[in-house]
Amino acid sequence: MSIKKILGIVWILMGGAIIPFIVLRAIQEIGEKPTQDNWIFWSIVLIVLMPIIALSMILFGWYAWQGEYEMIT
Amino acid sequence: MATTQVEPPPPQVEETSSIQRVIIASSVGTLIEWYDFYIFGSLATIISTQFFPTTNPTAALLSTLATFAVGFVVRPFGALFFGRLGDLVGRKYTFLLTLIIMGGSTFAIGLVPGYATIGVAAPVIVIVLRILQGLALGGEYGGAATYVAEHSPVGRRGYFTSFIQTTATLGLFVSLGIILITRQSVGVAAFNDWGWRVPFILSVFLVAISIYIRLRMSESPLFSKIKKEGKTSVNPLAESFGKKENLKMVLLALLGATMGQGVVWYTGQFYALSFLQSVCNVEYVQANTLVGAALLIGTPFFIVFGALSDKIGRKWIMLSGMLIAIIAYRPIYTAMYEDTNIKNKTEVAEKTNVAVKAAMTGTDSVITATTLKTYTDGTSYKEVKTETFPADDAKKAVLAADKKLAKPVIKKEVTLSAGGFWLMVFLVTIQVLFVTMVYGPIAAFLVELFPTRIRYTSMSLPYHIGNGVFGGLVPLISTRLVLATRPAPDQPPSDLLAGLFYPILIAGVCFVIGAIYLPNKSHDNTME
């Protein structure tokens, strides 16, 4: 099995792990200090950054695992 | 008798003079769009005092949104909207439209009355205009890169599109230059009052010239060909992102190229300036001048690396830029900090001057102590400490309750010696060189990844997510990471370089994905 395929699993796991990591961190920080700055920062991270990273990593990993990138050289 | 027919040259091959016109028309417009976009960011502090007073919480919230939202939310939407339009009706009219929207909204920002005149309507109007700017920018770059690439001959695409790649840096350079010239011409007080509007209003003349040039250009030959043959896409969005064959390439472009390129770009140009001003306390004009000098020195290398990518391929130039940046960022920023750190310098004690001034503001006494120091290497340091002593009991109680408010306000300013200045120019130039490596070949790389019928849509989205979201968030996340190293909220951060962790991490992941999965496109590559 090629490295491209095997790493597909790694990207899927990374994408999946980012979600609870960021959500828990956001809950903790906003809970400790519910300031407007905190809310804005974590809203941006949760609504914009996290979905892009998580979804793209999972989907990319899935395609890699399926061998979609095997022919690209 | 058999006859030999001489085939006409392929539609993407054009005469050099024609390509030069194409490059000029595309680059000038794109440069102006970047200029328009950056003057808002460069003047953010003044704009916030004019339109977003902190005394009004709604306005303060809008200020934050204006600064960040457009960069990472609106640009990808602009990429989708105008990318689709460009694949349906053509490149020429689409990026003409983005230019008009950008120019119009920039000009209008320069005319909007301040918060003091029309109240909360002022920040709302500015936000709407800023959103229009972001949408236009989202549509512009992909159009210009596609348009130039589709005119370029095979084997020179990296070289020709690299001129488009210089425009973002030159746009920043021009915006810094015009702001500094205006500020010097009218004086700091007048500039803060009304002079800041000049760079915005000036935009309308630049845009008018660019529109005139672009109107005279013809449609891209590759797009014209597929349109004539009836092969244009009926639904570019569905074809780009709804089909696995293309979506997998969009994801690869994002995760293996543009997200790393975006953070390297923003770190090398914006974070460097912000670090100089807020961490190193370098004097405003000097900080802008030295970054401007570094941009000017580094800019030709976009073309060098673009041309080189035609010979040896795009992939390893871009990835090498990322890797060197990852390794070099911390040493470079350490050197930048040490170059301005007055603790490393020897003070010329007899030149030290302290002046104390007392004044009354309403019923409050305000004591201002100004300290001027000179060091043996020629560096000078100015510290202005302002402390307020209220007579009012209620104010005293507020100050007693809030330690932050009770603290004196200290403003530090370091003016580097000639040697220190040029060392700093060198350190920023190295970062600009990383930018040129990752950014110089990327337009050619992206256009070659997608077919003509959906190229505008497909390449614009990963580009603007990589730059708008991953890159645009560098200031926000990096500042946050630095603040997180404070042992207590009222203490200074323990690691001033912690902000580099974000660009290093993103560029690192991007490097690994790019190295393993990216194709190495080069001169032998034709476009469908």
Coordinates of C-alpha atoms in Angstrom, one line a residue:
Chain A
M1 CA 0.0 0.0 0.0
S2 CA 1.4 3.4 -0.9
I3 CA 2.3 6.2 1.5
K4 CA -0.4 8.4 0.0
K5 CA -3.1 6.0 0.9
I6 CA -1.8 5.2 4.4
L7 CA -1.5 8.9 5.2
G8 CA -5.1 9.3 4.2
I9 CA -6.0 7.8 7.5
V10 CA -3.8 10.3 9.3
W11 CA -5.5 13.2 7.6
I12 CA -8.9 11.9 8.5
L13 CA -7.9 11.4 12.2
M14 CA -6.3 14.8 12.3
G15 CA -9.4 16.5 10.8
G16 CA -11.6 14.6 13.3
A17 CA -9.5 15.4 16.3
I18 CA -9.4 19.1 15.6
I19 CA -13.2 19.4 16.3
P20 CA -13.3 18.3 20.0
F21 CA -9.9 20.0 20.6
I22 CA -11.1 23.4 19.5
V23 CA -14.6 23.1 20.9
L24 CA -13.4 22.1 24.3
R25 CA -10.8 24.9 24.3
A26 CA -13.4 27.5 23.3
I27 CA -15.8 26.3 26.1
Q28 CA -13.0 26.5 28.6
E29 CA -11.8 30.0 27.6
I30 CA -15.2 31.6 27.2
G31 CA -16.3 30.0 30.5
E32 CA -13.3 31.4 32.3
K33 CA -13.5 34.9 30.7
P34 CA -16.7 35.7 28.8
T35 CA -15.5 39.0 27.4
Q36 CA -16.6 40.3 24.0
D37 CA -13.0 39.8 22.7
N38 CA -13.2 36.1 23.7
W39 CA -16.6 35.6 22.1
I40 CA -15.5 37.2 18.8
F41 CA -12.2 35.3 18.6
W42 CA -13.8 31.9 19.4
S43 CA -16.8 32.5 17.1
I44 CA -14.4 33.2 14.2
V45 CA -12.5 30.0 15.0
L46 CA -15.5 27.8 15.5
I47 CA -17.6 29.1 12.6
V48 CA -15.0 29.8 10.0
L49 CA -11.6 28.2 10.7
M50 CA -12.5 24.9 12.3
P51 CA -15.1 23.7 9.8
I52 CA -12.7 24.5 6.9
I53 CA -9.8 22.6 8.5
A54 CA -11.8 19.7 9.7
L55 CA -13.9 19.1 6.6
S56 CA -11.2 19.6 4.1
M57 CA -8.8 17.3 6.0
I58 CA -11.4 14.6 6.4
L59 CA -12.5 14.7 2.8
F60 CA -8.9 15.0 1.5
G61 CA -7.9 12.0 3.7
W62 CA -10.9 10.0 2.4
Y63 CA -9.9 10.7 -1.2
A64 CA -6.3 9.8 -0.4
W65 CA -7.4 6.6 1.3
Q66 CA -9.5 5.7 -1.8
G67 CA -6.4 6.1 -4.0
E68 CA -7.7 9.2 -5.8
Y69 CA -4.2 10.8 -5.7
E70 CA -2.3 7.7 -6.8
M71 CA -2.2 8.8 -10.5
I72 CA -1.0 12.3 -9.8
T73 CA 2.7 12.7 -10.2
Chain B
M1 CA -1.0 15.0 -54.9
A2 CA -1.0 15.2 -51.2
T3 CA -0.9 18.7 -49.8
T4 CA 0.6 19.7 -46.4
Q5 CA -1.5 22.1 -44.5
V6 CA 0.3 24.5 -42.1
E7 CA -1.7 24.5 -38.9
P8 CA -2.4 27.9 -37.3
P9 CA -0.6 28.4 -34.0
P10 CA -2.5 27.2 -30.9
P11 CA -4.8 29.8 -29.5
Q12 CA -2.8 30.2 -26.3
V13 CA 0.2 31.4 -28.2
E14 CA 0.3 35.1 -28.8
E15 CA 2.9 37.6 -30.0
T16 CA 5.1 39.1 -27.3
S17 CA 3.8 42.6 -27.7
S18 CA 0.2 41.4 -27.3
I19 CA 1.1 39.5 -24.2
Q20 CA 2.8 42.5 -22.8
R21 CA -0.4 44.5 -23.3
V22 CA -2.3 41.7 -21.6
I23 CA 0.0 41.7 -18.6
I24 CA 0.0 45.5 -18.2
A25 CA -3.8 45.6 -18.4
S26 CA -4.3 42.8 -15.9
S27 CA -1.5 43.8 -13.5
V28 CA -2.4 47.5 -13.3
G29 CA -6.0 46.7 -12.4
T30 CA -5.0 44.0 -9.9
L31 CA -2.4 46.3 -8.3
I32 CA -5.0 49.0 -7.9
E33 CA -7.4 46.5 -6.3
W34 CA -4.8 45.4 -3.8
Y35 CA -4.0 49.0 -3.1
D36 CA -7.7 49.7 -2.4
F37 CA -7.9 46.7 -0.1
Y38 CA -4.8 47.5 1.8
I39 CA -5.3 51.2 2.5
F40 CA -8.3 50.2 4.7
G41 CA -6.0 47.9 6.7
S42 CA -3.1 50.3 6.9
L43 CA -5.5 53.1 8.1
A44 CA -7.4 50.8 10.5
T45 CA -6.5 52.8 13.6
I46 CA -7.6 56.1 12.1
I47 CA -10.7 54.6 10.6
S48 CA -11.7 53.1 13.9
T49 CA -11.5 56.5 15.6
Q50 CA -13.5 58.1 12.8
F51 CA -16.2 55.4 12.5
F52 CA -16.0 53.0 15.4
P53 CA -15.7 54.8 18.7
T54 CA -14.9 52.5 21.6
T55 CA -17.5 54.3 23.7
N56 CA -20.2 52.6 21.7
P57 CA -20.1 48.8 22.1
T58 CA -21.9 48.2 18.8
A59 CA -19.5 50.3 16.9
A60 CA -16.5 48.6 18.6
L61 CA -17.9 45.2 17.6
L62 CA -18.4 46.4 14.0
S63 CA -14.8 47.6 14.1
T64 CA -13.5 44.1 14.8
L65 CA -15.8 42.7 12.1
A66 CA -14.6 45.3 9.6
T67 CA -11.0 44.4 10.2
F68 CA -11.3 40.7 10.1
A69 CA -14.6 39.5 8.6
V70 CA -14.0 40.8 5.1
G71 CA -10.6 39.1 4.8
F72 CA -11.7 35.6 5.5
V73 CA -15.4 35.4 5.0
V74 CA -16.2 37.6 2.1
R75 CA -13.3 36.9 -0.1
P76 CA -14.1 33.2 -0.7
F77 CA -17.7 34.2 -1.5
G78 CA -16.4 36.8 -4.0
A79 CA -14.3 34.0 -5.5
L80 CA -17.4 31.8 -5.9
F81 CA -19.7 34.5 -7.2
F82 CA -17.3 36.1 -9.7
G83 CA -15.5 32.8 -10.5
R84 CA -18.8 31.4 -11.6
L85 CA -19.6 34.5 -13.6
G86 CA -16.1 34.4 -15.2
D87 CA -16.6 30.8 -16.3
L88 CA -20.1 31.6 -17.7
V89 CA -19.7 35.0 -19.4
G90 CA -16.0 35.3 -19.7
R91 CA -12.9 36.6 -18.0
K92 CA -12.7 40.1 -19.4
Y93 CA -16.1 41.5 -18.3
T94 CA -16.0 39.8 -15.0
F95 CA -12.7 41.2 -13.8
L96 CA -13.8 44.6 -15.3
L97 CA -16.8 44.4 -13.0
T98 CA -14.7 43.6 -9.9
L99 CA -12.5 46.6 -10.7
I100 CA -15.5 48.9 -10.9
I101 CA -17.0 47.6 -7.6
M102 CA -13.6 47.8 -5.8
G103 CA -12.9 51.4 -7.1
G104 CA -16.5 52.6 -6.4
S105 CA -16.5 51.2 -2.8
T106 CA -13.0 52.5 -2.0
F107 CA -13.9 56.0 -3.3
A108 CA -17.2 55.9 -1.3
I109 CA -15.3 55.0 2.0
G110 CA -13.3 58.3 1.5
L111 CA -16.6 60.2 1.4
V112 CA -18.6 58.7 4.2
P113 CA -19.2 61.2 7.1
G114 CA -17.8 60.1 10.4
Y115 CA -19.6 58.7 13.5
A116 CA -19.7 62.2 15.0
T117 CA -21.8 63.4 12.1
I118 CA -24.2 60.6 11.2
G119 CA -24.0 58.3 14.2
V120 CA -24.1 54.5 13.9
A121 CA -25.0 54.8 10.2
A122 CA -21.4 55.6 9.6
P123 CA -19.9 52.3 10.7
V124 CA -22.7 50.4 9.0
I125 CA -22.1 52.1 5.7
V126 CA -18.3 51.5 6.0
I127 CA -18.9 47.8 6.8
V128 CA -21.1 47.4 3.7
L129 CA -18.5 49.1 1.5
R130 CA -15.7 46.9 3.1
I131 CA -17.8 43.8 2.3
L132 CA -18.0 45.0 -1.4
Q133 CA -14.3 45.5 -1.4
G134 CA -13.8 41.9 -0.2
L135 CA -16.2 40.5 -2.7
A136 CA -14.5 42.3 -5.6
L137 CA -11.0 41.2 -4.4
G138 CA -12.3 37.6 -4.3
G139 CA -13.2 37.8 -7.9
E140 CA -10.3 39.9 -9.2
Y141 CA -7.2 37.8 -8.7
G142 CA -8.5 34.5 -10.2
G143 CA -9.7 36.5 -13.2
A144 CA -6.4 38.2 -13.8
A145 CA -4.3 35.1 -13.3
T146 CA -6.5 33.0 -15.5
Y147 CA -6.7 35.8 -18.2
V148 CA -2.9 36.1 -18.4
A149 CA -2.2 32.4 -18.2
E150 CA -4.7 31.7 -21.0
H151 CA -2.8 34.2 -23.2
S152 CA 0.6 32.8 -22.3
P153 CA 2.6 30.4 -24.5
V154 CA 3.4 27.0 -23.2
G155 CA 6.6 27.0 -21.2
R156 CA 6.4 30.7 -20.2
R157 CA 3.3 30.7 -18.1
G158 CA 5.1 30.9 -14.8
Y159 CA 7.1 33.9 -16.1
F160 CA 4.1 35.8 -17.4
T161 CA 1.7 35.1 -14.5
S162 CA 4.4 36.2 -12.1
F163 CA 3.8 39.8 -13.0
I164 CA 0.3 39.3 -11.6
Q165 CA 2.0 37.9 -8.5
T166 CA 4.0 41.1 -7.9
T167 CA 0.8 43.2 -7.7
A168 CA -0.2 42.2 -4.2
T169 CA 3.2 43.2 -2.8
L170 CA 3.3 46.3 -5.0
G171 CA -0.2 47.2 -4.0
L172 CA 0.9 47.1 -0.3
F173 CA 4.0 49.1 -1.2
V174 CA 2.0 51.8 -3.0
S175 CA -0.6 52.0 -0.2
L176 CA 2.2 52.5 2.4
G177 CA 3.9 55.1 0.1
I178 CA 0.7 57.1 -0.6
I179 CA -0.3 57.1 3.1
L180 CA 3.2 58.2 4.2
I181 CA 3.4 61.0 1.5
T182 CA -0.1 62.3 2.4
R183 CA 0.8 62.2 6.1
Q184 CA 4.0 64.1 5.6
S185 CA 2.4 66.6 3.3
V186 CA -0.6 67.6 5.4
G187 CA 0.8 66.9 8.8
V188 CA -0.1 64.3 11.4
A189 CA -3.0 66.2 12.9
A190 CA -4.6 67.1 9.6
F191 CA -4.0 63.6 8.3
N192 CA -5.9 62.1 11.3
D193 CA -8.7 64.6 10.9
W194 CA -9.3 64.6 7.1
G195 CA -6.1 63.6 5.2
W196 CA -6.7 59.9 5.6
R197 CA -9.5 60.3 3.1
V198 CA -7.1 61.3 0.3
P199 CA -5.7 57.8 -0.4
F200 CA -9.3 56.5 -0.7
I201 CA -10.5 59.3 -3.0
L202 CA -7.3 59.0 -5.1
S203 CA -8.4 55.5 -6.0
V204 CA -11.1 56.7 -8.3
F205 CA -8.5 58.1 -10.7
L206 CA -6.4 55.0 -10.7
V207 CA -9.4 52.8 -11.3
A208 CA -10.6 55.0 -14.2
I209 CA -7.2 54.6 -15.9
S210 CA -7.3 50.9 -15.4
I211 CA -10.9 50.5 -16.7
Y212 CA -9.9 52.4 -19.8
I213 CA -7.0 50.0 -20.4
R214 CA -9.0 46.9 -19.7
L215 CA -11.9 47.9 -21.9
R216 CA -9.5 47.8 -24.9
M217 CA -8.5 44.2 -24.2
S218 CA -10.1 41.2 -25.9
E219 CA -11.4 38.0 -24.3
S220 CA -9.0 35.2 -23.4
P221 CA -8.3 33.1 -26.5
L222 CA -8.9 29.8 -24.7
F223 CA -12.2 30.9 -23.2
S224 CA -13.3 32.4 -26.6
K225 CA -12.5 29.0 -28.2
I226 CA -14.6 26.9 -25.9
K227 CA -17.4 29.4 -26.0
K228 CA -17.4 29.3 -29.8
E229 CA -17.5 25.5 -29.6
G230 CA -20.3 25.6 -27.1
K231 CA -18.1 23.8 -24.4
T232 CA -18.5 26.3 -21.6
S233 CA -19.8 25.0 -18.3
V234 CA -23.5 25.4 -17.7
N235 CA -23.0 25.2 -13.9
P236 CA -19.4 25.9 -12.9
L237 CA -20.1 25.6 -9.2
A238 CA -21.6 22.1 -9.5
E239 CA -18.8 21.1 -11.8
S240 CA -16.1 22.5 -9.6
F241 CA -17.2 21.3 -6.2
G242 CA -19.8 18.7 -6.9
K243 CA -17.7 16.3 -8.9
K244 CA -15.1 14.2 -7.1
E245 CA -12.6 14.5 -10.0
N246 CA -12.3 18.3 -9.6
L247 CA -13.1 18.6 -5.9
K248 CA -10.1 16.4 -5.0
M249 CA -7.9 18.8 -6.9
V250 CA -9.4 21.8 -5.1
L251 CA -8.7 20.2 -1.8
L252 CA -5.1 19.4 -2.9
A253 CA -4.6 23.0 -4.0
L254 CA -5.8 24.3 -0.7
L255 CA -4.1 21.9 1.7
G256 CA -0.9 21.3 -0.3
A257 CA -0.2 24.8 -1.6
T258 CA -2.4 27.8 -0.8
M259 CA -2.8 27.5 2.9
G260 CA 0.9 27.4 3.5
Q261 CA 1.5 30.1 0.9
G262 CA -1.2 32.3 2.6
V263 CA 0.5 32.2 6.1
V264 CA 3.9 32.8 4.6
W265 CA 2.6 35.7 2.7
Y266 CA 0.9 37.3 5.7
T267 CA 3.7 36.6 8.1
G268 CA 6.4 38.0 5.8
Q269 CA 4.6 41.2 5.1
F270 CA 1.9 42.1 7.6
Y271 CA 3.0 40.3 10.7
A272 CA 6.5 41.7 10.2
L273 CA 5.2 45.2 10.2
S274 CA 2.9 44.6 13.1
F275 CA 5.8 43.0 15.1
L276 CA 8.0 46.0 14.4
Q277 CA 5.4 48.5 15.6
S278 CA 3.8 46.7 18.5
V279 CA 6.6 44.5 19.9
C280 CA 9.8 46.3 18.8
N281 CA 8.2 49.7 19.2
V282 CA 9.9 51.0 16.0
E283 CA 8.8 54.5 15.2
Y284 CA 5.8 54.6 12.8
V285 CA 7.4 56.2 9.7
Q286 CA 10.6 54.3 10.1
A287 CA 8.8 50.9 10.4
N288 CA 6.7 51.6 7.3
T289 CA 9.8 52.9 5.4
L290 CA 11.9 49.8 6.1
V291 CA 9.1 47.4 5.2
G292 CA 8.5 49.4 2.0
A293 CA 12.2 49.2 1.2
A294 CA 12.2 45.4 1.8
L295 CA 9.1 45.0 -0.5
L296 CA 10.8 46.9 -3.2
I297 CA 14.0 44.9 -3.0
G298 CA 12.1 41.6 -2.9
T299 CA 9.5 42.2 -5.6
P300 CA 11.7 41.3 -8.7
F301 CA 12.1 37.9 -7.2
F302 CA 8.5 37.1 -7.9
I303 CA 9.4 37.2 -11.6
V304 CA 12.7 35.3 -11.0
F305 CA 10.9 32.4 -9.2
G306 CA 8.0 32.5 -11.7
A307 CA 10.4 32.1 -14.6
L308 CA 12.4 29.5 -12.8
S309 CA 9.3 27.4 -12.2
D310 CA 8.9 27.2 -16.0
K311 CA 12.3 25.4 -16.1
I312 CA 12.4 23.2 -13.0
G313 CA 8.7 23.0 -12.1
R314 CA 6.5 24.9 -9.6
K315 CA 6.2 22.4 -6.8
W316 CA 9.7 22.4 -5.2
I317 CA 10.2 26.2 -5.5
M318 CA 7.0 26.8 -3.5
L319 CA 7.7 24.0 -1.0
S320 CA 11.3 25.1 -0.5
G321 CA 10.1 28.6 0.3
M322 CA 7.7 27.1 2.9
L323 CA 10.4 24.9 4.4
I324 CA 13.0 27.6 4.7
A325 CA 10.4 29.9 6.2
I326 CA 9.4 27.3 8.8
I327 CA 13.1 26.9 9.8
A328 CA 14.1 30.5 9.7
Y329 CA 11.1 32.4 11.2
R330 CA 12.2 32.2 14.9
P331 CA 15.8 33.1 14.3
I332 CA 14.8 36.0 12.1
Y333 CA 12.2 37.4 14.6
T334 CA 14.7 36.9 17.4
A335 CA 17.2 39.0 15.5
M336 CA 14.6 41.6 14.8
Y337 CA 13.7 41.9 18.5
E338 CA 17.4 42.1 19.5
D339 CA 18.1 44.7 16.9
T340 CA 15.6 47.1 18.6
N341 CA 16.1 45.9 22.2
I342 CA 17.6 48.9 24.0
K343 CA 18.8 46.7 26.8
N344 CA 21.5 45.4 24.4
K345 CA 22.7 49.0 23.8
T346 CA 25.0 51.4 25.7
E347 CA 23.3 54.6 26.7
V348 CA 25.0 58.0 26.2
A349 CA 24.0 59.3 29.6
E350 CA 24.9 63.0 29.0
K351 CA 22.4 63.1 26.1
T352 CA 19.5 61.8 28.2
N353 CA 16.7 64.3 28.6
V354 CA 13.6 64.1 30.8
A355 CA 10.8 66.7 30.6
V356 CA 7.8 66.7 32.9
K357 CA 4.7 68.6 32.0
A358 CA 1.5 69.0 34.1
A359 CA -1.8 70.0 32.6
M360 CA -5.5 70.1 33.6
T361 CA -8.1 68.2 31.5
G362 CA -11.4 69.2 32.9
T363 CA -11.0 68.5 36.7
D364 CA -8.3 65.9 36.2
S365 CA -4.6 66.6 36.5
V366 CA -2.5 65.0 33.8
I367 CA 1.2 64.6 34.3
T368 CA 3.3 63.8 31.2
A369 CA 6.9 62.7 31.5
T370 CA 8.9 62.5 28.2
T371 CA 12.2 60.7 28.3
L372 CA 14.6 60.9 25.4
K373 CA 17.7 58.6 25.3
T374 CA 20.5 58.2 22.8
Y375 CA 22.7 55.1 22.5
T376 CA 26.3 54.8 21.3
D377 CA 25.2 53.0 18.1
G378 CA 23.0 55.9 17.1
T379 CA 19.7 54.5 18.2
S380 CA 17.3 56.8 19.9
Y381 CA 14.5 56.0 22.3
K382 CA 11.5 58.1 23.4
E383 CA 9.1 57.2 26.2
V384 CA 6.1 59.2 27.0
K385 CA 4.4 58.4 30.3
T386 CA 1.0 59.9 30.9
E387 CA -0.7 59.6 34.3
T388 CA -4.1 61.0 35.2
F389 CA -5.1 62.1 38.7
P390 CA -8.8 62.8 39.0
A391 CA -10.2 65.2 41.5
D392 CA -13.6 63.6 41.2
D393 CA -14.3 61.0 43.9
A394 CA -16.4 58.8 41.6
K395 CA -13.5 58.7 39.1
K396 CA -11.1 57.9 41.9
A397 CA -13.3 55.0 42.9
V398 CA -13.3 53.7 39.3
L399 CA -9.5 53.8 39.1
A400 CA -9.2 52.1 42.5
A401 CA -11.5 49.3 41.3
D402 CA -9.8 48.8 38.0
K403 CA -6.0 48.4 38.1
K404 CA -5.7 48.6 34.3
L405 CA -7.3 52.1 34.2
A406 CA -5.2 53.3 37.2
K407 CA -1.9 52.4 35.4
P408 CA -0.1 55.2 33.6
V409 CA -0.2 55.0 29.8
I410 CA 3.3 54.5 28.5
K411 CA 4.2 55.0 24.8
K412 CA 7.6 53.8 23.6
E413 CA 9.3 54.6 20.4
V414 CA 12.6 53.3 19.1
T415 CA 14.3 55.0 16.1
L416 CA 17.0 52.8 14.7
S417 CA 20.4 54.0 13.6
A418 CA 21.4 53.7 10.0
G419 CA 23.1 50.3 10.7
G420 CA 20.1 49.0 12.7
F421 CA 17.7 50.2 10.0
W422 CA 19.5 48.3 7.2
L423 CA 19.9 45.2 9.3
M424 CA 16.1 45.3 9.8
V425 CA 15.5 45.9 6.1
F426 CA 17.7 42.8 5.4
L427 CA 15.7 40.7 7.9
V428 CA 12.4 41.7 6.4
T429 CA 13.7 41.3 2.9
I430 CA 14.6 37.6 3.7
Q431 CA 10.9 37.1 4.7
V432 CA 9.8 38.8 1.4
L433 CA 12.0 36.4 -0.4
F434 CA 10.2 33.4 1.2
V435 CA 7.0 35.1 0.0
T436 CA 8.3 35.4 -3.6
M437 CA 9.3 31.7 -3.6
V438 CA 5.8 30.4 -2.5
Y439 CA 3.8 33.1 -4.3
G440 CA 5.7 33.6 -7.5
P441 CA 4.8 30.3 -9.2
I442 CA 1.4 29.7 -7.6
A443 CA -0.8 31.4 -10.2
A444 CA 0.6 29.3 -13.0
F445 CA 0.4 26.2 -10.7
L446 CA -3.3 26.8 -9.9
V447 CA -4.4 27.6 -13.5
E448 CA -2.7 24.4 -14.7
L449 CA -4.5 22.3 -12.2
F450 CA -8.0 23.0 -13.6
P451 CA -9.7 22.9 -17.1
T452 CA -10.6 26.1 -18.9
R453 CA -14.4 25.6 -18.6
I454 CA -14.2 25.8 -14.8
R455 CA -10.8 27.3 -14.2
Y456 CA -11.9 30.7 -12.8
T457 CA -14.2 29.2 -10.2
S458 CA -12.0 26.3 -9.3
M459 CA -8.7 28.2 -8.7
S460 CA -10.3 31.2 -7.0
L461 CA -11.8 29.4 -4.1
P462 CA -8.7 27.6 -2.8
Y463 CA -6.6 30.7 -3.4
H464 CA -9.0 32.9 -1.3
I465 CA -9.5 30.4 1.5
G466 CA -5.7 29.9 1.7
N467 CA -5.0 33.6 1.7
G468 CA -8.2 35.0 3.2
V469 CA -8.8 32.5 5.9
F470 CA -5.5 30.9 6.8
G471 CA -3.4 33.9 5.9
G472 CA -5.8 36.6 7.0
L473 CA -6.1 35.1 10.4
V474 CA -2.3 35.3 11.1
P475 CA -2.6 38.7 12.9
L476 CA -5.6 37.6 15.0
I477 CA -4.3 34.1 16.0
S478 CA -0.7 35.2 16.4
T479 CA -1.6 38.0 18.7
R480 CA -3.8 35.7 20.7
L481 CA -1.0 33.1 21.0
V482 CA 1.4 35.8 22.3
L483 CA -1.1 37.0 24.9
A484 CA -1.6 33.4 26.0
T485 CA 2.0 33.3 27.3
R486 CA 1.3 36.0 29.9
P487 CA 1.7 34.5 33.4
A488 CA -1.1 36.8 34.6
P489 CA -3.4 39.2 32.6
D490 CA -1.6 42.3 33.9
Q491 CA 1.9 41.0 33.1
P492 CA 3.8 41.1 29.9
P493 CA 4.0 37.9 27.7
S494 CA 6.8 35.5 28.4
D495 CA 7.3 34.5 24.8
L496 CA 7.0 37.3 22.3
L497 CA 7.6 34.9 19.4
A498 CA 4.8 32.5 20.3
G499 CA 2.7 34.1 17.5
L500 CA 4.9 32.4 15.0
F501 CA 3.7 29.0 16.1
Y502 CA 0.5 29.3 13.9
P503 CA 2.2 30.1 10.6
I504 CA 4.9 27.5 11.3
L505 CA 2.3 24.8 12.0
I506 CA 0.1 25.6 9.0
A507 CA 3.1 25.8 6.6
G508 CA 4.5 22.6 8.1
V509 CA 1.3 20.6 7.5
C510 CA 1.0 22.1 4.0
F511 CA 4.6 21.3 3.2
V512 CA 4.1 17.6 4.1
I513 CA 0.9 17.3 2.1
G514 CA 2.4 19.2 -0.8
A515 CA 5.6 17.2 -0.9
I516 CA 3.8 13.9 -1.0
Y517 CA 0.7 14.7 -3.1
L518 CA 1.4 17.7 -5.4
P519 CA 2.2 17.1 -9.1
N520 CA 5.4 18.9 -10.3
K521 CA 4.1 21.0 -13.2
S522 CA 6.5 22.6 -15.5
H523 CA 7.1 23.9 -19.0
D524 CA 5.9 20.7 -20.8
N525 CA 2.4 21.3 -19.4
T526 CA -0.4 22.2 -21.8
M527 CA -3.8 23.5 -20.6
E528 CA -7.0 22.0 -21.7

